Each structure stands twice: as structure tokens, then as C-alpha cells.
Amino acid sequence: MRNQIVAGNWKMNKTASETESLLDELSAKLPDTHASVIVAPTFVNLSTAQNSLQSSTIVVAAQNMHFAANGAYTGEISADMLLDIGVETVILGHSERRSLFGEDDALLAQKVKTALDKGMQIIFCFGEELEERKSGNHFDVVKSQLQNALFGLDAVAWPQIVLAYEPDWAIGTGETASPEQAQEMHAFIRSTITEAFSTEIAEQVSILYGGSVKPNNATDIFSKPDVDGGLIGGASLKAEDFVAIIKAI
Ligand code: 13P
């Protein structure tokens, strides 16, 4: 069976003290679950989160990183810096990185390569914008995002990869893809990976859905056969809501 995962992307939210209190509350309320639970606080609070979660199964991830090993990249963070504080998982290609910070497929391919070479686990995000869905191009867009960043990889890299389909129009908008739309796209993603690699790889990779997942819609979305969990934004900032979503898987 594929790994089931519920990951919280905190984006640019929570100070250090707020990080500690949210994680304390989350740890206290965490239900018994077969799913892996991941939280991604902002860079400056990663160590705080690691310390708060020392005796917990919750995994801490970074929201981004640079592809270079080190050097004159003001404001950036390297893989080694993350690994040195015990962070081995990184989110790459989030739609906000793409749309607000100009990250394109070529740059993301470099980041993916670095993270994989360093032995990290990646949560690779992708998804179409509203216009692309309206014009019926969403399958082509998703396929090319995957091709450009991931399909040049060796097959052996896939165990380090988790995919997160996050349609841009569903992020932070309160408008979620219907469970059927999510399932349709996730099945398409799996068939695309089968074509490019193998059925075995396609069947093993966890594909998360992200975009306005809330306690009241998580069960329906997670019930779909090709949806292996969620990447949660806003609802991961409240322990009660995040716990309710974890219970839904
Ligand atoms: P929301 O759950 O706030 O829509 O955000 C989704 C997301 O971008 C997770 O990475």
C-alpha cells in the first residue's frame, strides 16, 4: 500500500513562540494514525519545530531551498543547511513559488536534482491555473510540469519523491477541486508516470491533493483511490482543524 501523508504547509505564518504552541497542541491532540504527518514551518522556525517535536513522529519539512551548494545567493538556504539541522524533507515547486517568485520548470529541475542528490525527500508541487483549466489545457499543463522537472530522473530516484497536485485556482480560495476532479487528475498523473517510467513506480508514488482542504471536505477527497493524502495550507494553522483532517485519512 502507498504511504498516506497529511502535510501542513504553514507558508509565511507563525512566529517562533506561535510555532511552539501550535506544535505542543498538535502533539497533544495527534490521533493514532497510519498516515505520515508532516509540518513545514518557515525557515527561521525549523529548529524550533525540530526541538518541539523531538519525541514525536511528526516530520518537519522546509518550504523551499536553493539548488546551489553554497555561495553568493543572498537570502537563500541550501540543502546542507537544512540537513545540518535535521530537516530531510523539502517542498519544491509550490504554486506561490512559481507565480510570485518566478520559479520555472528549469529552475525546479535543478532544485529537484540537488535535493535528490543530497538524499532528501521531496514534496513536488504542480498544478494548473484557472485559465488553463477553463480552456481545457489542464492535463497538458500538468504533464509538461512533470516532464520538465521529473521525467529526466533515474527511476531509482522515485522513492524519494512525493507528488502534490495543487490546482492554483483552489489554493486559499475556499474553492476546492471536487473529489472527482482530484481523482481524475491523480489517475492521469499515474498513467503519465506509467508511460514515462513503469507501472510499479506509478503505483508506488504517493500523490497528495492540495487546495482548500478543510475538515468538512477531507473525507470525500481522501476517499478517492488515487488520492494518498493532502497538502494543507490554511487549515494546518489550527491544531483542531489539522487533527480533524488527519483523522479523515
Ligand atoms: P490552502 O489549503 O490554504 O488552500 O493552501 C493549499 C496549499 O497551498 C498547500 O501548499
PDB file of N, CA, C and O in Angstrom, residues 147-186:
ATOM      1  N   GLN A 147       7.011  16.444 -16.749  1.00  0.00           N
ATOM      2  CA  GLN A 147       8.065  16.080 -17.705  1.00  0.00           C
ATOM      3  C   GLN A 147       9.314  16.928 -17.487  1.00  0.00           C
ATOM      4  O   GLN A 147      10.425  16.419 -17.388  1.00  0.00           O
ATOM      5  N   ASN A 148       9.089  18.247 -17.384  1.00  0.00           N
ATOM      6  CA  ASN A 148      10.232  19.166 -17.324  1.00  0.00           C
ATOM      7  C   ASN A 148      11.045  19.020 -16.047  1.00  0.00           C
ATOM      8  O   ASN A 148      12.255  19.201 -16.050  1.00  0.00           O
ATOM      9  N   ALA A 149      10.400  18.720 -14.950  1.00  0.00           N
ATOM     10  CA  ALA A 149      11.141  18.684 -13.678  1.00  0.00           C
ATOM     11  C   ALA A 149      11.535  17.282 -13.246  1.00  0.00           C
ATOM     12  O   ALA A 149      12.527  17.116 -12.538  1.00  0.00           O
ATOM     13  N   LEU A 150      10.775  16.283 -13.657  1.00  0.00           N
ATOM     14  CA  LEU A 150      10.978  14.954 -13.058  1.00  0.00           C
ATOM     15  C   LEU A 150      11.288  13.825 -14.038  1.00  0.00           C
ATOM     16  O   LEU A 150      11.848  12.810 -13.633  1.00  0.00           O
ATOM     17  N   PHE A 151      10.907  13.984 -15.298  1.00  0.00           N
ATOM     18  CA  PHE A 151      10.999  12.813 -16.164  1.00  0.00           C
ATOM     19  C   PHE A 151      12.406  12.551 -16.694  1.00  0.00           C
ATOM     20  O   PHE A 151      12.651  11.527 -17.318  1.00  0.00           O
ATOM     21  N   GLY A 152      13.341  13.474 -16.400  1.00  0.00           N
ATOM     22  CA  GLY A 152      14.734  13.212 -16.767  1.00  0.00           C
ATOM     23  C   GLY A 152      15.465  12.428 -15.686  1.00  0.00           C
ATOM     24  O   GLY A 152      16.637  12.096 -15.832  1.00  0.00           O
ATOM     25  N   LEU A 153      14.767  12.143 -14.590  1.00  0.00           N
ATOM     26  CA  LEU A 153      15.424  11.476 -13.459  1.00  0.00           C
ATOM     27  C   LEU A 153      15.602   9.986 -13.703  1.00  0.00           C
ATOM     28  O   LEU A 153      14.880   9.388 -14.504  1.00  0.00           O
ATOM     29  N   ASP A 154      16.531   9.403 -12.958  1.00  0.00           N
ATOM     30  CA  ASP A 154      16.652   7.946 -12.975  1.00  0.00           C
ATOM     31  C   ASP A 154      15.487   7.351 -12.196  1.00  0.00           C
ATOM     32  O   ASP A 154      15.042   7.932 -11.200  1.00  0.00           O
ATOM     33  N   ALA A 155      15.072   6.186 -12.610  1.00  0.00           N
ATOM     34  CA  ALA A 155      13.953   5.513 -11.932  1.00  0.00           C
ATOM     35  C   ALA A 155      14.226   5.325 -10.433  1.00  0.00           C
ATOM     36  O   ALA A 155      13.303   5.384  -9.615  1.00  0.00           O
ATOM     37  N   VAL A 156      15.487   5.157 -10.072  1.00  0.00           N
ATOM     38  CA  VAL A 156      15.812   4.895  -8.660  1.00  0.00           C
ATOM     39  C   VAL A 156      15.489   6.083  -7.743  1.00  0.00           C
ATOM     40  O   VAL A 156      15.445   5.942  -6.526  1.00  0.00           O
ATOM     41  N   ALA A 157      15.286   7.266  -8.345  1.00  0.00           N
ATOM     42  CA  ALA A 157      15.022   8.461  -7.523  1.00  0.00           C
ATOM     43  C   ALA A 157      13.599   8.488  -6.971  1.00  0.00           C
ATOM     44  O   ALA A 157      13.311   9.178  -5.988  1.00  0.00           O
ATOM     45  N   TRP A 158      12.692   7.734  -7.579  1.00  0.00           N
ATOM     46  CA  TRP A 158      11.267   7.892  -7.249  1.00  0.00           C
ATOM     47  C   TRP A 158      10.871   7.611  -5.800  1.00  0.00           C
ATOM     48  O   TRP A 158       9.967   8.266  -5.281  1.00  0.00           O
ATOM     49  N   PRO A 159      11.525   6.687  -5.116  1.00  0.00           N
ATOM     50  CA  PRO A 159      11.148   6.514  -3.701  1.00  0.00           C
ATOM     51  C   PRO A 159      11.352   7.773  -2.857  1.00  0.00           C
ATOM     52  O   PRO A 159      10.798   7.885  -1.766  1.00  0.00           O
ATOM     53  N   GLN A 160      12.158   8.725  -3.355  1.00  0.00           N
ATOM     54  CA  GLN A 160      12.386   9.968  -2.592  1.00  0.00           C
ATOM     55  C   GLN A 160      11.342  11.040  -2.942  1.00  0.00           C
ATOM     56  O   GLN A 160      11.399  12.147  -2.409  1.00  0.00           O
ATOM     57  N   ILE A 161      10.416  10.714  -3.825  1.00  0.00           N
ATOM     58  CA  ILE A 161       9.505  11.753  -4.322  1.00  0.00           C
ATOM     59  C   ILE A 161       8.061  11.514  -3.880  1.00  0.00           C
ATOM     60  O   ILE A 161       7.536  10.402  -3.980  1.00  0.00           O
ATOM     61  N   VAL A 162       7.449  12.579  -3.388  1.00  0.00           N
ATOM     62  CA  VAL A 162       6.004  12.614  -3.157  1.00  0.00           C
ATOM     63  C   VAL A 162       5.477  13.711  -4.076  1.00  0.00           C
ATOM     64  O   VAL A 162       6.108  14.769  -4.208  1.00  0.00           O
ATOM     65  N   LEU A 163       4.365  13.463  -4.720  1.00  0.00           N
ATOM     66  CA  LEU A 163       3.785  14.474  -5.611  1.00  0.00           C
ATOM     67  C   LEU A 163       2.629  15.170  -4.912  1.00  0.00           C
ATOM     68  O   LEU A 163       1.901  14.544  -4.136  1.00  0.00           O
ATOM     69  N   ALA A 164       2.469  16.448  -5.191  1.00  0.00           N
ATOM     70  CA  ALA A 164       1.324  17.183  -4.638  1.00  0.00           C
ATOM     71  C   ALA A 164       0.666  17.978  -5.754  1.00  0.00           C
ATOM     72  O   ALA A 164       1.230  18.972  -6.241  1.00  0.00           O
ATOM     73  N   TYR A 165      -0.499  17.498  -6.176  1.00  0.00           N
ATOM     74  CA  TYR A 165      -1.273  18.215  -7.195  1.00  0.00           C
ATOM     75  C   TYR A 165      -2.068  19.312  -6.500  1.00  0.00           C
ATOM     76  O   TYR A 165      -2.925  19.032  -5.660  1.00  0.00           O
ATOM     77  N   GLU A 166      -1.728  20.551  -6.835  1.00  0.00           N
ATOM     78  CA  GLU A 166      -2.408  21.689  -6.218  1.00  0.00           C
ATOM     79  C   GLU A 166      -2.867  22.643  -7.317  1.00  0.00           C
ATOM     80  O   GLU A 166      -2.083  23.496  -7.771  1.00  0.00           O
ATOM     81  N   PRO A 167      -4.115  22.513  -7.766  1.00  0.00           N
ATOM     82  CA  PRO A 167      -4.583  23.458  -8.785  1.00  0.00           C
ATOM     83  C   PRO A 167      -4.583  24.871  -8.204  1.00  0.00           C
ATOM     84  O   PRO A 167      -5.121  25.100  -7.115  1.00  0.00           O
ATOM     85  N   ASP A 168      -3.931  25.767  -8.926  1.00  0.00           N
ATOM     86  CA  ASP A 168      -3.747  27.136  -8.437  1.00  0.00           C
ATOM     87  C   ASP A 168      -5.071  27.792  -8.021  1.00  0.00           C
ATOM     88  O   ASP A 168      -5.143  28.497  -7.018  1.00  0.00           O
ATOM     89  N   TRP A 169      -6.117  27.501  -8.765  1.00  0.00           N
ATOM     90  CA  TRP A 169      -7.414  28.145  -8.520  1.00  0.00           C
ATOM     91  C   TRP A 169      -8.084  27.657  -7.241  1.00  0.00           C
ATOM     92  O   TRP A 169      -9.064  28.250  -6.780  1.00  0.00           O
ATOM     93  N   ALA A 170      -7.536  26.603  -6.646  1.00  0.00           N
ATOM     94  CA  ALA A 170      -8.148  26.068  -5.417  1.00  0.00           C
ATOM     95  C   ALA A 170      -7.352  26.449  -4.177  1.00  0.00           C
ATOM     96  O   ALA A 170      -7.757  26.138  -3.064  1.00  0.00           O
ATOM     97  N   ILE A 171      -6.218  27.144  -4.361  1.00  0.00           N
ATOM     98  CA  ILE A 171      -5.343  27.430  -3.218  1.00  0.00           C
ATOM     99  C   ILE A 171      -5.772  28.711  -2.513  1.00  0.00           C
ATOM    100  O   ILE A 171      -5.770  29.793  -3.118  1.00  0.00           O
ATOM    101  N   GLY A 172      -6.168  28.561  -1.269  1.00  0.00           N
ATOM    102  CA  GLY A 172      -6.529  29.718  -0.456  1.00  0.00           C
ATOM    103  C   GLY A 172      -7.802  30.408  -0.903  1.00  0.00           C
ATOM    104  O   GLY A 172      -8.132  31.488  -0.437  1.00  0.00           O
ATOM    105  N   THR A 173      -8.524  29.797  -1.816  1.00  0.00           N
ATOM    106  CA  THR A 173      -9.709  30.451  -2.379  1.00  0.00           C
ATOM    107  C   THR A 173     -10.998  29.952  -1.737  1.00  0.00           C
ATOM    108  O   THR A 173     -12.055  30.545  -1.928  1.00  0.00           O
ATOM    109  N   GLY A 174     -10.903  28.842  -1.019  1.00  0.00           N
ATOM    110  CA  GLY A 174     -12.111  28.237  -0.479  1.00  0.00           C
ATOM    111  C   GLY A 174     -12.813  27.377  -1.534  1.00  0.00           C
ATOM    112  O   GLY A 174     -13.752  26.642  -1.240  1.00  0.00           O
ATOM    113  N   GLU A 175     -12.318  27.487  -2.770  1.00  0.00           N
ATOM    114  CA  GLU A 175     -12.917  26.661  -3.823  1.00  0.00           C
ATOM    115  C   GLU A 175     -12.026  25.439  -4.036  1.00  0.00           C
ATOM    116  O   GLU A 175     -10.888  25.572  -4.505  1.00  0.00           O
ATOM    117  N   THR A 176     -12.523  24.283  -3.638  1.00  0.00           N
ATOM    118  CA  THR A 176     -11.685  23.092  -3.789  1.00  0.00           C
ATOM    119  C   THR A 176     -12.064  22.353  -5.069  1.00  0.00           C
ATOM    120  O   THR A 176     -13.187  22.484  -5.551  1.00  0.00           O
ATOM    121  N   ALA A 177     -11.086  21.614  -5.601  1.00  0.00           N
ATOM    122  CA  ALA A 177     -11.444  20.707  -6.696  1.00  0.00           C
ATOM    123  C   ALA A 177     -12.437  19.710  -6.114  1.00  0.00           C
ATOM    124  O   ALA A 177     -12.342  19.350  -4.938  1.00  0.00           O
ATOM    125  N   SER A 178     -13.383  19.272  -6.903  1.00  0.00           N
ATOM    126  CA  SER A 178     -14.298  18.244  -6.396  1.00  0.00           C
ATOM    127  C   SER A 178     -13.493  16.952  -6.236  1.00  0.00           C
ATOM    128  O   SER A 178     -12.455  16.778  -6.883  1.00  0.00           O
ATOM    129  N   PRO A 179     -13.949  16.048  -5.382  1.00  0.00           N
ATOM    130  CA  PRO A 179     -13.237  14.772  -5.261  1.00  0.00           C
ATOM    131  C   PRO A 179     -13.077  14.097  -6.626  1.00  0.00           C
ATOM    132  O   PRO A 179     -12.043  13.485  -6.904  1.00  0.00           O
ATOM    133  N   GLU A 180     -14.060  14.255  -7.498  1.00  0.00           N
ATOM    134  CA  GLU A 180     -13.986  13.630  -8.832  1.00  0.00           C
ATOM    135  C   GLU A 180     -12.901  14.300  -9.689  1.00  0.00           C
ATOM    136  O   GLU A 180     -12.183  13.630 -10.424  1.00  0.00           O
ATOM    137  N   GLN A 181     -12.819  15.632  -9.582  1.00  0.00           N
ATOM    138  CA  GLN A 181     -11.773  16.332 -10.350  1.00  0.00           C
ATOM    139  C   GLN A 181     -10.388  15.928  -9.847  1.00  0.00           C
ATOM    140  O   GLN A 181      -9.462  15.739 -10.635  1.00  0.00           O
ATOM    141  N   ALA A 182     -10.257  15.801  -8.524  1.00  0.00           N
ATOM    142  CA  ALA A 182      -8.963  15.398  -7.963  1.00  0.00           C
ATOM    143  C   ALA A 182      -8.622  13.983  -8.430  1.00  0.00           C
ATOM    144  O   ALA A 182      -7.515  13.725  -8.923  1.00  0.00           O
ATOM    145  N   GLN A 183      -9.576  13.075  -8.317  1.00  0.00           N
ATOM    146  CA  GLN A 183      -9.340  11.690  -8.723  1.00  0.00           C
ATOM    147  C   GLN A 183      -8.959  11.602 -10.209  1.00  0.00           C
ATOM    148  O   GLN A 183      -8.020  10.899 -10.582  1.00  0.00           O
ATOM    149  N   GLU A 184      -9.701  12.339 -11.030  1.00  0.00           N
ATOM    150  CA  GLU A 184      -9.442  12.311 -12.477  1.00  0.00           C
ATOM    151  C   GLU A 184      -7.993  12.725 -12.769  1.00  0.00           C
ATOM    152  O   GLU A 184      -7.282  12.071 -13.529  1.00  0.00           O
ATOM    153  N   MET A 185      -7.559  13.805 -12.107  1.00  0.00           N
ATOM    154  CA  MET A 185      -6.195  14.289 -12.358  1.00  0.00           C
ATOM    155  C   MET A 185      -5.157  13.334 -11.760  1.00  0.00           C
ATOM    156  O   MET A 185      -4.131  13.049 -12.389  1.00  0.00           O
ATOM    157  N   HIS A 186      -5.413  12.821 -10.578  1.00  0.00           N
ATOM    158  CA  HIS A 186      -4.440  11.917  -9.957  1.00  0.00           C
ATOM    159  C   HIS A 186      -4.274  10.641 -10.796  1.00  0.00           C
ATOM    160  O   HIS A 186      -3.158  10.130 -10.954  1.00  0.00           O
TER     161      HIS A 186
END
